[in-house]
């Protein structure tokens, strides 16, 4: 479906566009550069909460209808990011834009309905197009900023593009057959939202206030209690937001765990390279001192290799087997993260490490959705795809909170001005070593899964 491919491209464009602009956002709203990581973290949290609900509602009311709702929300959030008069409004816009992540599971469900014979291959194409959009957004956003020089105007460009898709989706995308007997688990959605917000807020407060402070403990405890209540409600719900027994019977546990772990690196490592590349080596002792367009080129190369990995995933999984492809790809990403942390890097070498990580992550992202859509039933395709994407966005949102906390806690400053503080090099090492360990764990989970299935590549 060309319209779905085009929509995923512009979804990626909007997500990648803001990455090279983080430094400009810091200057425009007079906030520390490390604090801009919260723009991405808030967006990921919003996605984690909204995607499962929108996906289930797609199964209940129709996938096209909920795709239109998602596009409207994403466009509205993008407009608020562009026109917001203060940093709080930018964060609010990022939260409203969160349903942009629902485009993929709803598109996966539409493919399952209308192109079941080729859904597995088509999903890989759409994922590749999404990552290509991120690459294009990363480079075009930086060049647009250097050419136009007005942050608000530059940020309006992807907002206008998303807005144009509202009537296109309504007119071109075919309807699916909604399951009118399916109920919506509103209580489960509310509990999941409270759980994620509480846990993320508690984690964000811990580095500043201490793990045992009330401002850390209270939201953490509330979040954990809500999560436990959510799991109990899901077991009793007629149509749960997350059907855990069904996930197990469909052998979806391992794809969900691997997707969660790899998303920690993919989403969590969006802002650190930008902060590192824009840092002045004369002032901070590290970095490359690049401008917005230079950062855009490097990030675009990284995103392009992510796209390459996604496009190659189908062929690699057939040649090597899914398990070997997953293990090798995860280990490649881990090695790249360790190189970023410990190997002295020029701009060229740093780009090589990012590219290697991108290829590894891209292969994983191309393999996993096919496994998920292949094992799901048509009646619950969007719900299952939504759970997979939710696992990814939860991993990304937690990683975003971790990165934002580390880059605002471990800082250096040349003149004592709080707003001139920048992350220390130790902050980047902490982040990249953690992400390397997470990728190694994902490789282990992939290998153990194959062992449990008696060597069958799942």
GROMACS .gro file of C-alpha atoms in nm:
model
  458
    1UNK     CA    1   0.000   0.000   0.000
    2UNK     CA    2   0.185   0.312  -0.118
    3UNK     CA    3  -0.006   0.540   0.119
    4UNK     CA    4   0.109   0.341   0.424
    5UNK     CA    5   0.468   0.347   0.301
    6UNK     CA    6   0.449   0.723   0.245
    7UNK     CA    7   0.290   0.776   0.588
    8UNK     CA    8   0.567   0.578   0.760
    9UNK     CA    9   0.829   0.782   0.574
   10UNK     CA   10   0.685   1.110   0.700
   11UNK     CA   11   0.637   0.958   1.046
   12UNK     CA   12   1.011   0.890   1.050
   13UNK     CA   13   1.079   1.234   0.904
   14UNK     CA   14   0.897   1.402   1.193
   15UNK     CA   15   1.078   1.187   1.451
   16UNK     CA   16   1.422   1.244   1.299
   17UNK     CA   17   1.373   1.614   1.222
   18UNK     CA   18   1.400   1.731   1.582
   19UNK     CA   19   1.718   1.537   1.669
   20UNK     CA   20   1.977   1.777   1.516
   21UNK     CA   21   1.775   2.072   1.653
   22UNK     CA   22   1.826   1.987   2.021
   23UNK     CA   23   2.112   2.235   2.053
   24UNK     CA   24   1.898   2.509   1.899
   25UNK     CA   25   1.611   2.424   2.135
   26UNK     CA   26   1.852   2.464   2.428
   27UNK     CA   27   1.948   2.813   2.308
   28UNK     CA   28   1.597   2.925   2.211
   29UNK     CA   29   1.438   2.830   2.543
   30UNK     CA   30   1.743   2.893   2.764
   31UNK     CA   31   1.761   2.543   2.914
   32UNK     CA   32   2.071   2.326   2.975
   33UNK     CA   33   2.166   2.120   2.672
   34UNK     CA   34   2.129   1.796   2.870
   35UNK     CA   35   1.769   1.887   2.959
   36UNK     CA   36   1.668   1.874   2.593
   37UNK     CA   37   1.691   1.494   2.618
   38UNK     CA   38   1.354   1.517   2.796
   39UNK     CA   39   1.189   1.616   2.467
   40UNK     CA   40   1.262   1.268   2.334
   41UNK     CA   41   1.195   1.097   2.668
   42UNK     CA   42   0.850   1.255   2.707
   43UNK     CA   43   0.759   1.162   2.351
   44UNK     CA   44   0.859   0.801   2.413
   45UNK     CA   45   0.661   0.788   2.736
   46UNK     CA   46   0.352   0.919   2.556
   47UNK     CA   47   0.400   0.654   2.288
   48UNK     CA   48   0.431   0.378   2.547
   49UNK     CA   49   0.099   0.479   2.703
   50UNK     CA   50  -0.099   0.558   2.388
   51UNK     CA   51   0.011   0.286   2.144
   52UNK     CA   52  -0.149  -0.016   2.318
   53UNK     CA   53  -0.476   0.173   2.370
   54UNK     CA   54  -0.494   0.299   2.011
   55UNK     CA   55  -0.405  -0.048   1.882
   56UNK     CA   56  -0.682  -0.220   2.079
   57UNK     CA   57  -0.926   0.050   1.975
   58UNK     CA   58  -0.820  -0.019   1.615
   59UNK     CA   59  -0.926  -0.382   1.651
   60UNK     CA   60  -1.255  -0.269   1.809
   61UNK     CA   61  -1.354   0.032   1.595
   62UNK     CA   62  -1.150  -0.012   1.276
   63UNK     CA   63  -0.783   0.034   1.199
   64UNK     CA   64  -0.828   0.313   0.945
   65UNK     CA   65  -1.039   0.517   1.186
   66UNK     CA   66  -0.777   0.497   1.461
   67UNK     CA   67  -0.498   0.563   1.212
   68UNK     CA   68  -0.671   0.893   1.128
   69UNK     CA   69  -0.696   0.977   1.500
   70UNK     CA   70  -0.326   0.900   1.544
   71UNK     CA   71  -0.227   1.122   1.250
   72UNK     CA   72  -0.440   1.409   1.386
   73UNK     CA   73  -0.275   1.386   1.729
   74UNK     CA   74   0.076   1.357   1.584
   75UNK     CA   75   0.017   1.661   1.362
   76UNK     CA   76  -0.126   1.864   1.652
   77UNK     CA   77   0.171   1.778   1.871
   78UNK     CA   78   0.416   1.871   1.596
   79UNK     CA   79   0.247   2.210   1.554
   80UNK     CA   80   0.268   2.276   1.930
   81UNK     CA   81   0.639   2.183   1.932
   82UNK     CA   82   0.696   2.433   1.651
   83UNK     CA   83   0.491   2.720   1.793
   84UNK     CA   84   0.531   2.668   2.169
   85UNK     CA   85   0.644   2.984   2.345
   86UNK     CA   86   0.830   2.804   2.626
   87UNK     CA   87   1.003   2.474   2.694
   88UNK     CA   88   0.705   2.336   2.891
   89UNK     CA   89   0.485   2.372   2.580
   90UNK     CA   90   0.750   2.196   2.371
   91UNK     CA   91   0.735   1.904   2.616
   92UNK     CA   92   0.354   1.911   2.599
   93UNK     CA   93   0.377   1.899   2.220
   94UNK     CA   94   0.610   1.598   2.243
   95UNK     CA   95   0.352   1.424   2.463
   96UNK     CA   96   0.066   1.494   2.219
   97UNK     CA   97   0.284   1.379   1.928
   98UNK     CA   98   0.342   1.041   2.097
   99UNK     CA   99   0.072   0.853   1.896
  100UNK     CA  100   0.300   0.885   1.591
  101UNK     CA  101   0.435   0.548   1.712
  102UNK     CA  102   0.087   0.394   1.663
  103UNK     CA  103   0.118   0.434   1.285
  104UNK     CA  104   0.326   0.115   1.259
  105UNK     CA  105   0.106  -0.134   1.452
  106UNK     CA  106  -0.208  -0.002   1.280
  107UNK     CA  107  -0.035  -0.034   0.941
  108UNK     CA  108   0.076  -0.387   1.034
  109UNK     CA  109  -0.287  -0.477   1.112
  110UNK     CA  110  -0.409  -0.332   0.780
  111UNK     CA  111  -0.146  -0.538   0.597
  112UNK     CA  112  -0.257  -0.849   0.785
  113UNK     CA  113  -0.614  -0.785   0.665
  114UNK     CA  114  -0.556  -0.682   0.303
  115UNK     CA  115  -0.221  -0.839   0.211
  116UNK     CA  116  -0.192  -1.147   0.433
  117UNK     CA  117   0.007  -1.339   0.170
  118UNK     CA  118   0.292  -1.085   0.177
  119UNK     CA  119   0.245  -0.916   0.516
  120UNK     CA  120   0.574  -1.048   0.655
  121UNK     CA  121   0.779  -0.903   0.368
  122UNK     CA  122   0.571  -0.583   0.350
  123UNK     CA  123   0.628  -0.509   0.718
  124UNK     CA  124   1.004  -0.523   0.664
  125UNK     CA  125   0.964  -0.273   0.377
  126UNK     CA  126   0.757  -0.038   0.593
  127UNK     CA  127   1.003  -0.058   0.883
  128UNK     CA  128   1.286   0.018   0.641
  129UNK     CA  129   1.093   0.313   0.503
  130UNK     CA  130   1.030   0.441   0.856
  131UNK     CA  131   1.400   0.434   0.939
  132UNK     CA  132   1.480   0.597   0.604
  133UNK     CA  133   1.239   0.875   0.702
  134UNK     CA  134   1.427   0.918   1.030
  135UNK     CA  135   1.753   0.946   0.833
  136UNK     CA  136   1.603   1.199   0.594
  137UNK     CA  137   1.458   1.401   0.880
  138UNK     CA  138   1.789   1.406   1.062
  139UNK     CA  139   1.980   1.549   0.768
  140UNK     CA  140   1.708   1.778   0.631
  141UNK     CA  141   1.626   1.922   0.974
  142UNK     CA  142   1.987   2.024   1.026
  143UNK     CA  143   2.026   2.174   0.679
  144UNK     CA  144   1.691   2.353   0.706
  145UNK     CA  145   1.803   2.509   1.035
  146UNK     CA  146   2.129   2.633   0.884
  147UNK     CA  147   1.952   2.763   0.572
  148UNK     CA  148   1.646   2.926   0.734
  149UNK     CA  149   1.785   3.012   1.076
  150UNK     CA  150   1.443   3.035   1.246
  151UNK     CA  151   1.369   2.744   1.478
  152UNK     CA  152   0.989   2.781   1.483
  153UNK     CA  153   0.964   2.797   1.105
  154UNK     CA  154   1.195   2.498   1.059
  155UNK     CA  155   0.993   2.289   1.302
  156UNK     CA  156   0.669   2.370   1.117
  157UNK     CA  157   0.785   2.182   0.807
  158UNK     CA  158   0.721   1.825   0.934
  159UNK     CA  159   0.406   1.948   1.112
  160UNK     CA  160   0.259   2.065   0.780
  161UNK     CA  161   0.356   1.736   0.613
  162UNK     CA  162   0.177   1.528   0.878
  163UNK     CA  163  -0.129   1.752   0.861
  164UNK     CA  164  -0.155   1.690   0.486
  165UNK     CA  165  -0.188   1.315   0.551
  166UNK     CA  166  -0.513   1.349   0.748
  167UNK     CA  167  -0.739   1.370   0.440
  168UNK     CA  168  -0.516   1.132   0.242
  169UNK     CA  169  -0.551   0.853   0.497
  170UNK     CA  170  -0.927   0.911   0.520
  171UNK     CA  171  -0.972   0.891   0.142
  172UNK     CA  172  -0.718   0.629   0.031
  173UNK     CA  173  -0.661   0.374   0.310
  174UNK     CA  174  -0.916   0.088   0.289
  175UNK     CA  175  -1.132  -0.011   0.583
  176UNK     CA  176  -1.073  -0.325   0.787
  177UNK     CA  177  -1.336  -0.536   0.959
  178UNK     CA  178  -1.364  -0.421   1.323
  179UNK     CA  179  -1.449  -0.670   1.594
  180UNK     CA  180  -1.760  -0.507   1.744
  181UNK     CA  181  -1.774  -0.768   2.020
  182UNK     CA  182  -1.433  -0.668   2.148
  183UNK     CA  183  -1.427  -0.439   2.451
  184UNK     CA  184  -1.168  -0.172   2.532
  185UNK     CA  185  -0.972  -0.219   2.852
  186UNK     CA  186  -0.992   0.141   2.977
  187UNK     CA  187  -0.895   0.047   3.334
  188UNK     CA  188  -0.587  -0.139   3.212
  189UNK     CA  189  -0.485   0.157   2.996
  190UNK     CA  190  -0.522   0.398   3.291
  191UNK     CA  191  -0.319   0.174   3.522
  192UNK     CA  192  -0.046   0.131   3.261
  193UNK     CA  193  -0.026   0.507   3.219
  194UNK     CA  194   0.003   0.567   3.594
  195UNK     CA  195   0.264   0.290   3.622
  196UNK     CA  196   0.486   0.427   3.346
  197UNK     CA  197   0.457   0.790   3.454
  198UNK     CA  198   0.528   0.702   3.818
  199UNK     CA  199   0.828   0.482   3.744
  200UNK     CA  200   0.978   0.725   3.492
  201UNK     CA  201   0.931   1.026   3.718
  202UNK     CA  202   1.084   0.840   4.012
  203UNK     CA  203   1.381   0.736   3.802
  204UNK     CA  204   1.429   1.093   3.683
  205UNK     CA  205   1.431   1.223   4.041
  206UNK     CA  206   1.669   0.961   4.182
  207UNK     CA  207   1.996   1.108   4.048
  208UNK     CA  208   1.914   1.454   4.187
  209UNK     CA  209   1.726   1.387   4.511
  210UNK     CA  210   1.862   1.044   4.604
  211UNK     CA  211   1.706   0.700   4.578
  212UNK     CA  212   1.559   0.716   4.931
  213UNK     CA  213   1.408   1.065   4.906
  214UNK     CA  214   1.029   1.097   4.918
  215UNK     CA  215   1.019   1.267   4.576
  216UNK     CA  216   1.181   0.952   4.436
  217UNK     CA  217   1.021   0.680   4.647
  218UNK     CA  218   0.658   0.796   4.631
  219UNK     CA  219   0.626   0.802   4.248
  220UNK     CA  220   0.828   0.479   4.221
  221UNK     CA  221   0.605   0.300   4.471
  222UNK     CA  222   0.289   0.436   4.308
  223UNK     CA  223   0.418   0.326   3.968
  224UNK     CA  224   0.510  -0.024   4.088
  225UNK     CA  225   0.174  -0.063   4.267
  226UNK     CA  226  -0.008   0.047   3.949
  227UNK     CA  227   0.197  -0.200   3.745
  228UNK     CA  228   0.107  -0.488   3.978
  229UNK     CA  229  -0.259  -0.383   3.966
  230UNK     CA  230  -0.235  -0.365   3.586
  231UNK     CA  231  -0.107  -0.724   3.566
  232UNK     CA  232  -0.391  -0.844   3.790
  233UNK     CA  233  -0.654  -0.655   3.591
  234UNK     CA  234  -0.519  -0.799   3.266
  235UNK     CA  235  -0.568  -1.153   3.395
  236UNK     CA  236  -0.935  -1.082   3.475
  237UNK     CA  237  -1.030  -0.857   3.182
  238UNK     CA  238  -1.254  -0.994   2.907
  239UNK     CA  239  -1.040  -0.833   2.637
  240UNK     CA  240  -0.715  -0.735   2.809
  241UNK     CA  241  -0.487  -0.466   2.680
  242UNK     CA  242  -0.205  -0.720   2.709
  243UNK     CA  243  -0.318  -1.082   2.686
  244UNK     CA  244  -0.023  -1.248   2.861
  245UNK     CA  245  -0.140  -1.611   2.820
  246UNK     CA  246  -0.206  -1.550   2.450
  247UNK     CA  247   0.140  -1.398   2.411
  248UNK     CA  248   0.296  -1.706   2.564
  249UNK     CA  249   0.093  -1.950   2.355
  250UNK     CA  250   0.180  -1.761   2.037
  251UNK     CA  251   0.552  -1.774   2.133
  252UNK     CA  252   0.573  -1.395   2.144
  253UNK     CA  253   0.758  -1.364   2.474
  254UNK     CA  254   1.108  -1.368   2.326
  255UNK     CA  255   1.035  -1.116   2.046
  256UNK     CA  256   0.886  -0.881   2.305
  257UNK     CA  257   1.187  -0.909   2.538
  258UNK     CA  258   1.438  -0.866   2.256
  259UNK     CA  259   1.241  -0.575   2.112
  260UNK     CA  260   1.236  -0.408   2.454
  261UNK     CA  261   1.611  -0.448   2.503
  262UNK     CA  262   1.714  -0.332   2.156
  263UNK     CA  263   1.479  -0.033   2.180
  264UNK     CA  264   1.672   0.080   2.487
  265UNK     CA  265   1.972   0.138   2.261
  266UNK     CA  266   1.785   0.263   1.955
  267UNK     CA  267   1.575   0.526   2.131
  268UNK     CA  268   1.811   0.596   2.419
  269UNK     CA  269   2.101   0.673   2.187
  270UNK     CA  270   1.919   0.942   1.988
  271UNK     CA  271   2.033   1.244   2.187
  272UNK     CA  272   2.381   1.141   2.323
  273UNK     CA  273   2.552   1.146   1.979
  274UNK     CA  274   2.402   1.489   1.910
  275UNK     CA  275   2.526   1.627   2.243
  276UNK     CA  276   2.869   1.470   2.188
  277UNK     CA  277   2.908   1.592   1.829
  278UNK     CA  278   2.805   1.950   1.909
  279UNK     CA  279   3.034   1.976   2.215
  280UNK     CA  280   3.334   2.206   2.180
  281UNK     CA  281   3.659   2.014   2.240
  282UNK     CA  282   3.840   2.337   2.333
  283UNK     CA  283   3.590   2.412   2.612
  284UNK     CA  284   3.488   2.065   2.734
  285UNK     CA  285   3.781   1.845   2.635
  286UNK     CA  286   3.571   1.617   2.413
  287UNK     CA  287   3.339   1.644   2.116
  288UNK     CA  288   3.363   1.756   1.754
  289UNK     CA  289   3.215   2.106   1.758
  290UNK     CA  290   2.975   2.039   1.469
  291UNK     CA  291   2.686   2.265   1.368
  292UNK     CA  292   2.327   2.153   1.303
  293UNK     CA  293   2.390   2.050   0.941
  294UNK     CA  294   2.704   1.854   1.031
  295UNK     CA  295   2.520   1.672   1.307
  296UNK     CA  296   2.235   1.606   1.066
  297UNK     CA  297   2.470   1.439   0.818
  298UNK     CA  298   2.621   1.209   1.083
  299UNK     CA  299   2.284   1.116   1.232
  300UNK     CA  300   2.143   1.062   0.883
  301UNK     CA  301   2.424   0.819   0.799
  302UNK     CA  302   2.347   0.632   1.120
  303UNK     CA  303   1.976   0.622   1.036
  304UNK     CA  304   2.052   0.520   0.676
  305UNK     CA  305   2.247   0.218   0.801
  306UNK     CA  306   1.949   0.138   1.026
  307UNK     CA  307   1.740   0.138   0.708
  308UNK     CA  308   1.996  -0.079   0.530
  309UNK     CA  309   1.988  -0.331   0.813
  310UNK     CA  310   1.607  -0.342   0.805
  311UNK     CA  311   1.601  -0.396   0.428
  312UNK     CA  312   1.865  -0.671   0.455
  313UNK     CA  313   1.695  -0.844   0.747
  314UNK     CA  314   1.467  -1.065   0.536
  315UNK     CA  315   1.754  -1.201   0.327
  316UNK     CA  316   1.986  -1.239   0.629
  317UNK     CA  317   1.727  -1.425   0.836
  318UNK     CA  318   1.669  -1.667   0.549
  319UNK     CA  319   2.042  -1.718   0.494
  320UNK     CA  320   2.161  -1.737   0.855
  321UNK     CA  321   1.838  -1.824   1.032
  322UNK     CA  322   1.650  -1.577   1.250
  323UNK     CA  323   1.834  -1.661   1.569
  324UNK     CA  324   2.186  -1.627   1.424
  325UNK     CA  325   2.087  -1.302   1.253
  326UNK     CA  326   1.956  -1.163   1.583
  327UNK     CA  327   2.258  -1.273   1.790
  328UNK     CA  328   2.517  -1.139   1.544
  329UNK     CA  329   2.331  -0.810   1.502
  330UNK     CA  330   2.298  -0.751   1.876
  331UNK     CA  331   2.668  -0.824   1.933
  332UNK     CA  332   2.763  -0.587   1.649
  333UNK     CA  333   2.566  -0.307   1.817
  334UNK     CA  334   2.727  -0.386   2.153
  335UNK     CA  335   3.077  -0.369   2.003
  336UNK     CA  336   2.998  -0.034   1.840
  337UNK     CA  337   2.878   0.111   2.172
  338UNK     CA  338   3.200   0.005   2.346
  339UNK     CA  339   3.403   0.168   2.068
  340UNK     CA  340   3.214   0.494   2.117
  341UNK     CA  341   3.287   0.479   2.489
  342UNK     CA  342   3.656   0.389   2.485
  343UNK     CA  343   3.813   0.437   2.140
  344UNK     CA  344   3.927   0.797   2.075
  345UNK     CA  345   3.710   0.906   1.785
  346UNK     CA  346   3.738   1.162   1.511
  347UNK     CA  347   3.412   1.257   1.341
  348UNK     CA  348   3.475   0.991   1.076
  349UNK     CA  349   3.542   0.713   1.328
  350UNK     CA  350   3.246   0.816   1.544
  351UNK     CA  351   3.027   0.795   1.233
  352UNK     CA  352   3.161   0.445   1.164
  353UNK     CA  353   3.065   0.331   1.515
  354UNK     CA  354   2.716   0.478   1.475
  355UNK     CA  355   2.681   0.312   1.135
  356UNK     CA  356   2.781  -0.030   1.273
  357UNK     CA  357   2.530   0.006   1.554
  358UNK     CA  358   2.266   0.115   1.303
  359UNK     CA  359   2.312  -0.191   1.083
  360UNK     CA  360   2.288  -0.426   1.381
  361UNK     CA  361   1.979  -0.258   1.521
  362UNK     CA  362   1.818  -0.235   1.177
  363UNK     CA  363   1.845  -0.611   1.121
  364UNK     CA  364   1.677  -0.678   1.456
  365UNK     CA  365   1.401  -0.426   1.382
  366UNK     CA  366   1.341  -0.589   1.044
  367UNK     CA  367   1.326  -0.945   1.180
  368UNK     CA  368   1.109  -0.902   1.490
  369UNK     CA  369   0.792  -0.745   1.339
  370UNK     CA  370   0.770  -1.028   1.088
  371UNK     CA  371   0.780  -1.280   1.372
  372UNK     CA  372   0.507  -1.090   1.557
  373UNK     CA  373   0.267  -1.045   1.265
  374UNK     CA  374   0.326  -1.404   1.149
  375UNK     CA  375   0.224  -1.546   1.487
  376UNK     CA  376  -0.076  -1.320   1.555
  377UNK     CA  377  -0.436  -1.387   1.456
  378UNK     CA  378  -0.609  -1.153   1.213
  379UNK     CA  379  -0.875  -1.050   1.468
  380UNK     CA  380  -0.612  -0.926   1.715
  381UNK     CA  381  -0.334  -0.825   1.477
  382UNK     CA  382  -0.329  -0.460   1.580
  383UNK     CA  383  -0.344  -0.547   1.950
  384UNK     CA  384  -0.051  -0.788   1.927
  385UNK     CA  385   0.147  -0.547   1.711
  386UNK     CA  386   0.060  -0.274   1.958
  387UNK     CA  387   0.195  -0.478   2.250
  388UNK     CA  388   0.520  -0.532   2.056
  389UNK     CA  389   0.553  -0.162   1.982
  390UNK     CA  390   0.460  -0.081   2.342
  391UNK     CA  391   0.741  -0.305   2.468
  392UNK     CA  392   0.976  -0.111   2.240
  393UNK     CA  393   0.851   0.230   2.346
  394UNK     CA  394   0.861   0.135   2.716
  395UNK     CA  395   1.224   0.034   2.667
  396UNK     CA  396   1.289   0.358   2.484
  397UNK     CA  397   1.109   0.574   2.741
  398UNK     CA  398   1.301   0.421   3.031
  399UNK     CA  399   1.623   0.467   2.834
  400UNK     CA  400   1.525   0.826   2.764
  401UNK     CA  401   1.473   0.894   3.133
  402UNK     CA  402   1.807   0.727   3.210
  403UNK     CA  403   1.991   0.935   2.949
  404UNK     CA  404   1.822   1.259   3.055
  405UNK     CA  405   1.911   1.193   3.418
  406UNK     CA  406   2.275   1.103   3.346
  407UNK     CA  407   2.332   1.399   3.111
  408UNK     CA  408   2.190   1.645   3.367
  409UNK     CA  409   2.365   1.486   3.667
  410UNK     CA  410   2.718   1.425   3.536
  411UNK     CA  411   2.802   1.769   3.398
  412UNK     CA  412   3.090   2.009   3.349
  413UNK     CA  413   3.073   2.388   3.316
  414UNK     CA  414   3.330   2.639   3.200
  415UNK     CA  415   3.194   2.949   3.374
  416UNK     CA  416   2.972   2.834   3.659
  417UNK     CA  417   2.650   2.926   3.476
  418UNK     CA  418   2.395   2.649   3.534
  419UNK     CA  419   2.247   2.686   3.186
  420UNK     CA  420   2.591   2.651   3.027
  421UNK     CA  421   2.649   2.313   3.194
  422UNK     CA  422   2.713   2.027   2.953
  423UNK     CA  423   2.735   1.650   3.009
  424UNK     CA  424   3.079   1.527   3.110
  425UNK     CA  425   3.260   1.264   2.904
  426UNK     CA  426   3.202   1.018   3.189
  427UNK     CA  427   2.827   1.063   3.132
  428UNK     CA  428   2.863   0.942   2.774
  429UNK     CA  429   3.080   0.648   2.879
  430UNK     CA  430   2.822   0.546   3.139
  431UNK     CA  431   2.544   0.559   2.880
  432UNK     CA  432   2.727   0.369   2.607
  433UNK     CA  433   2.862   0.096   2.835
  434UNK     CA  434   2.511   0.042   2.971
  435UNK     CA  435   2.369   0.017   2.620
  436UNK     CA  436   2.642  -0.230   2.521
  437UNK     CA  437   2.547  -0.451   2.815
  438UNK     CA  438   2.180  -0.434   2.715
  439UNK     CA  439   2.262  -0.548   2.360
  440UNK     CA  440   2.469  -0.836   2.493
  441UNK     CA  441   2.172  -0.939   2.707
  442UNK     CA  442   1.949  -0.929   2.396
  443UNK     CA  443   2.194  -1.159   2.218
  444UNK     CA  444   2.186  -1.400   2.513
  445UNK     CA  445   1.804  -1.403   2.515
  446UNK     CA  446   1.804  -1.479   2.141
  447UNK     CA  447   2.050  -1.767   2.185
  448UNK     CA  448   1.864  -1.914   2.483
  449UNK     CA  449   1.535  -1.897   2.295
  450UNK     CA  450   1.683  -2.104   2.013
  451UNK     CA  451   1.815  -2.357   2.265
  452UNK     CA  452   1.474  -2.395   2.426
  453UNK     CA  453   1.316  -2.468   2.089
  454UNK     CA  454   1.568  -2.748   2.020
  455UNK     CA  455   1.771  -2.553   1.773
  456UNK     CA  456   1.480  -2.434   1.558
  457UNK     CA  457   1.539  -2.074   1.454
  458UNK     CA  458   1.234  -1.890   1.576
   0.00000   0.00000   0.00000
